[in-house]
Amino acid sequence: MKGKIHVILKKEELLAKKLEGKTVVIFDVLLATSTIAAALQQGAIEVIPVKNEEEAREKSKTYKPDDIALVGEYRGKTIEGFFDPNPSTLKEHVQNKTVILSTTNGTVAIHNAEKANHVYTASLLNGEAVASAVCQQGQEETVLLVCSGSADRFCLEDLYGAGYFISCLLQLKTFHLTDAAKAALLLYEAYEHSPVEILKRSAVGEMLTQYGFLNEIGFVSRKNVYPVVPKVMKKKLVNGEETICLK
């Protein structure tokens, strides 16, 4: 029996009662899941995703100040007193620290998926590594790919990321694809060799370009450069790469 891949177009469509027995992979390509991959790759001990600034500040009180890095944005603007969540600038702030991350969409999507059997986050940066980990589970269960979206709106770049991930999965294993999954794969195949172009043309990409963050789009558009496998364990994202045999 083949496993099934389905894509949800925005986090608001996630229903907790339908998550039992499923593996969920969250995408917020611009930028939360790219930020998580970069943080773990660049030496963070773990990433704690929180729903908002208030929760982040409360969580920070349970740690010594030197042991954490507060990272976050709300509606595209860096939260006051937090480090900018741009993946390319994290290294000097996160090494050997617990990152408490608050974002408008990606970290909220992670919380919305907490009833699933397994929850991962993925981006273009680490899609192959996460796909390999998912396939190694050896379970014929549904793999649910969740596009975080933005403020209850679908985001083009997340569908592209999901399509790339489906391409990675299909190189390792046979799956049944729903129409939503086929749409994601077709979008990816149409722009397989033009990731920067498709990310720039998205609404969030246009906003980042307008704000002078074109280099950031280029940074996160690189495929398969990080081997990290961010997996939710006890409400924290840790690198599951050491416990999962990658192909």
Coordinates of C-alpha atoms in Angstrom, one line a residue:
M1 CA 0.0 0.0 0.0
K2 CA 1.4 3.3 -1.1
G3 CA 1.5 6.3 1.2
K4 CA -0.3 9.5 0.2
I5 CA 0.9 13.0 -0.2
H6 CA -1.5 15.9 0.3
V7 CA -0.9 19.7 0.3
I8 CA -2.8 22.2 2.5
L9 CA -2.6 25.7 1.0
K10 CA -2.6 27.7 4.3
K11 CA -2.2 26.9 8.0
E12 CA -5.8 28.0 8.8
E13 CA -7.1 24.9 6.9
L14 CA -5.4 22.5 9.4
L15 CA -7.9 20.6 11.4
A16 CA -6.5 19.0 14.6
K17 CA -9.0 16.1 14.5
K18 CA -7.6 15.0 11.1
L19 CA -4.0 15.0 12.0
E20 CA -3.9 11.7 14.0
G21 CA -1.6 9.2 12.3
K22 CA -0.2 11.7 9.9
T23 CA 3.3 13.1 9.3
V24 CA 3.2 16.8 8.8
V25 CA 5.9 18.9 7.1
I26 CA 5.6 22.7 7.4
F27 CA 6.8 25.2 4.8
D28 CA 7.3 28.9 5.3
V29 CA 10.0 29.4 2.7
L30 CA 10.1 33.2 3.2
L31 CA 11.2 32.9 5.9
A32 CA 10.5 30.9 9.0
T33 CA 11.3 27.3 8.0
S34 CA 14.4 28.6 6.1
T35 CA 15.3 30.5 9.3
I36 CA 14.9 27.3 11.4
A37 CA 17.1 25.3 9.0
A38 CA 19.8 28.0 9.0
A39 CA 19.7 28.3 12.8
L40 CA 20.2 24.6 13.4
Q41 CA 22.9 24.4 10.7
Q42 CA 24.7 27.3 12.2
G43 CA 25.0 25.8 15.6
A44 CA 21.8 26.5 17.5
I45 CA 21.1 23.8 20.1
E46 CA 17.4 23.9 19.5
V47 CA 14.7 26.2 18.2
I48 CA 11.5 26.8 20.3
P49 CA 8.7 28.0 18.0
V50 CA 6.2 30.3 19.8
K51 CA 3.0 31.9 18.6
N52 CA 3.8 35.5 19.3
E53 CA 6.1 38.0 21.0
E54 CA 4.4 37.7 24.4
E55 CA 4.9 34.0 24.5
A56 CA 8.5 34.4 23.4
R57 CA 9.2 36.9 26.2
E58 CA 7.6 34.6 28.8
K59 CA 9.5 31.6 27.6
S60 CA 12.8 33.6 27.7
K61 CA 12.3 34.1 31.5
T62 CA 12.9 30.3 32.0
Y63 CA 16.5 30.6 30.6
K64 CA 19.6 32.4 31.5
P65 CA 20.0 35.4 29.2
D66 CA 23.3 34.2 27.8
D67 CA 21.8 30.8 26.8
I68 CA 19.1 32.1 24.4
A69 CA 18.7 34.2 21.3
L70 CA 15.3 35.9 20.8
V71 CA 14.6 35.9 17.1
G72 CA 11.4 37.1 15.4
E73 CA 9.2 39.3 13.3
Y74 CA 5.6 40.3 13.2
R75 CA 4.0 41.3 9.8
G76 CA 7.4 41.5 8.2
K77 CA 9.0 43.8 10.8
T78 CA 11.6 42.7 13.3
I79 CA 10.3 42.6 16.9
E80 CA 11.9 45.2 19.1
G81 CA 14.7 43.7 21.1
F82 CA 14.8 40.6 19.0
F83 CA 17.3 39.5 16.4
D84 CA 16.3 39.8 12.7
P85 CA 15.1 36.3 11.5
N86 CA 16.9 36.6 8.2
P87 CA 18.6 33.2 7.7
S88 CA 21.8 34.7 6.3
T89 CA 22.5 36.8 9.4
L90 CA 21.9 34.3 12.2
K91 CA 25.3 32.7 12.6
E92 CA 26.8 35.3 15.0
H93 CA 23.7 35.2 17.3
V94 CA 22.6 31.5 17.6
Q95 CA 25.7 29.3 18.0
N96 CA 25.4 27.1 21.0
K97 CA 22.2 28.8 22.1
T98 CA 18.5 28.0 22.4
V99 CA 16.7 30.0 19.8
I100 CA 13.2 31.3 20.7
L101 CA 11.5 32.1 17.4
S102 CA 8.4 34.1 16.9
T103 CA 7.0 34.7 13.4
T104 CA 3.7 35.8 11.9
N105 CA 3.0 32.5 10.1
G106 CA 5.5 29.7 10.2
T107 CA 5.7 29.2 14.0
V108 CA 1.9 29.5 14.2
A109 CA 1.6 26.7 11.6
I110 CA 3.9 24.5 13.7
H111 CA 1.7 24.9 16.7
N112 CA -1.4 24.2 14.6
A113 CA 0.1 20.8 13.6
E114 CA 1.0 19.6 17.1
K115 CA -1.6 16.7 17.1
A116 CA 0.2 14.9 14.2
N117 CA 2.3 11.8 14.8
H118 CA 5.4 13.6 13.4
V119 CA 6.0 17.2 12.6
Y120 CA 9.0 18.5 10.6
T121 CA 9.8 21.8 9.0
A122 CA 11.4 22.1 5.6
S123 CA 12.6 24.6 3.0
L124 CA 14.6 24.6 -0.2
L125 CA 17.8 24.7 1.9
N126 CA 17.2 21.3 3.5
G127 CA 14.4 19.6 1.5
E128 CA 16.3 16.5 0.5
A129 CA 17.4 15.8 4.0
V130 CA 13.9 16.1 5.5
A131 CA 12.4 14.0 2.6
S132 CA 14.9 11.2 3.3
A133 CA 14.0 11.3 7.0
V134 CA 10.3 11.1 6.3
C135 CA 10.8 8.1 3.9
Q136 CA 13.0 6.3 6.5
Q137 CA 10.1 6.1 8.9
G138 CA 8.8 3.2 6.9
Q139 CA 5.2 3.9 7.6
E140 CA 2.5 3.9 4.9
E141 CA 0.8 6.9 6.4
T142 CA -0.3 10.2 4.9
V143 CA 2.3 12.9 4.5
L144 CA 0.7 16.2 4.9
L145 CA 2.6 19.2 3.5
V146 CA 1.4 22.5 5.0
C147 CA 2.0 25.8 3.3
S148 CA 2.0 28.3 6.1
G149 CA 0.6 31.2 3.9
S150 CA 0.3 34.7 5.2
A151 CA -2.6 36.1 7.2
D152 CA -5.1 33.5 5.9
R153 CA -3.8 33.9 2.4
F154 CA -2.1 31.3 0.2
C155 CA 1.6 32.0 -0.6
L156 CA 3.2 31.0 -3.9
E157 CA 6.6 30.4 -2.5
D158 CA 5.3 27.8 0.0
L159 CA 3.6 25.8 -2.8
Y160 CA 6.9 25.9 -4.7
G161 CA 8.7 24.6 -1.7
A162 CA 6.1 21.8 -1.2
G163 CA 6.5 20.9 -4.9
Y164 CA 10.3 20.7 -4.5
F165 CA 9.8 18.5 -1.4
I166 CA 7.4 16.2 -3.4
S167 CA 10.0 15.9 -6.1
C168 CA 12.6 14.8 -3.4
L169 CA 10.1 12.3 -1.9
L170 CA 9.3 10.7 -5.3
Q171 CA 13.0 10.1 -5.9
L172 CA 13.1 7.9 -2.8
K173 CA 9.6 6.2 -2.7
T174 CA 6.3 5.8 -4.6
F175 CA 3.4 7.8 -3.3
H176 CA -0.1 8.6 -4.4
L177 CA -0.5 12.3 -5.0
T178 CA -3.7 14.2 -4.4
D179 CA -4.6 17.0 -6.9
A180 CA -3.2 19.6 -4.6
A181 CA 0.1 17.7 -4.4
K182 CA 0.1 17.4 -8.2
A183 CA -0.4 21.1 -8.5
A184 CA 2.5 21.8 -6.3
L185 CA 4.7 19.4 -8.2
L186 CA 3.7 20.9 -11.6
L187 CA 4.5 24.4 -10.3
Y188 CA 7.9 23.3 -9.1
E189 CA 8.7 21.5 -12.4
A190 CA 7.8 24.6 -14.4
Y191 CA 10.3 26.7 -12.4
E192 CA 12.7 24.0 -11.3
H193 CA 15.7 25.9 -12.6
S194 CA 14.4 29.4 -11.6
P195 CA 13.9 29.4 -7.9
V196 CA 14.9 33.0 -7.4
E197 CA 12.5 34.2 -10.1
I198 CA 9.5 32.4 -8.6
L199 CA 10.3 33.5 -5.0
K200 CA 10.7 37.1 -6.2
R201 CA 7.3 37.0 -8.0
S202 CA 5.4 36.0 -4.9
A203 CA 3.7 38.7 -2.8
V204 CA 6.1 38.2 0.1
G205 CA 9.0 38.1 -2.3
E206 CA 8.0 41.4 -3.8
M207 CA 7.7 42.9 -0.3
L208 CA 11.2 41.6 0.7
T209 CA 12.6 43.0 -2.6
Q210 CA 11.0 46.4 -1.9
Y211 CA 12.6 46.4 1.6
G212 CA 16.0 45.7 0.2
F213 CA 16.2 42.0 1.0
L214 CA 16.8 40.5 -2.5
N215 CA 20.0 38.9 -1.2
E216 CA 18.0 37.0 1.4
I217 CA 15.8 35.6 -1.4
G218 CA 18.9 34.4 -3.1
F219 CA 20.2 32.8 0.1
V220 CA 17.0 30.8 0.8
S221 CA 16.5 29.7 -2.9
R222 CA 19.5 27.4 -2.7
K223 CA 18.5 23.7 -2.8
N224 CA 19.8 21.0 -0.6
V225 CA 22.7 22.8 1.0
Y226 CA 21.9 21.9 4.6
P227 CA 21.7 18.3 6.0
V228 CA 19.7 19.3 9.0
V229 CA 16.3 17.7 9.7
P230 CA 14.2 20.0 12.0
K231 CA 11.8 17.8 13.9
V232 CA 9.4 18.8 16.7
M233 CA 10.3 16.9 19.9
K234 CA 8.6 18.0 23.2
K235 CA 7.5 21.3 21.5
K236 CA 11.1 22.1 20.4
L237 CA 12.7 21.8 17.0
V238 CA 15.8 19.7 17.1
N239 CA 18.0 18.3 14.4
G240 CA 16.8 14.8 14.0
E241 CA 19.6 14.0 11.5
E242 CA 21.6 12.1 14.1
T243 CA 18.8 9.7 15.0
I244 CA 17.6 9.0 11.5
C245 CA 19.6 7.2 8.9
L246 CA 19.6 9.3 5.7
K247 CA 19.9 7.6 2.4

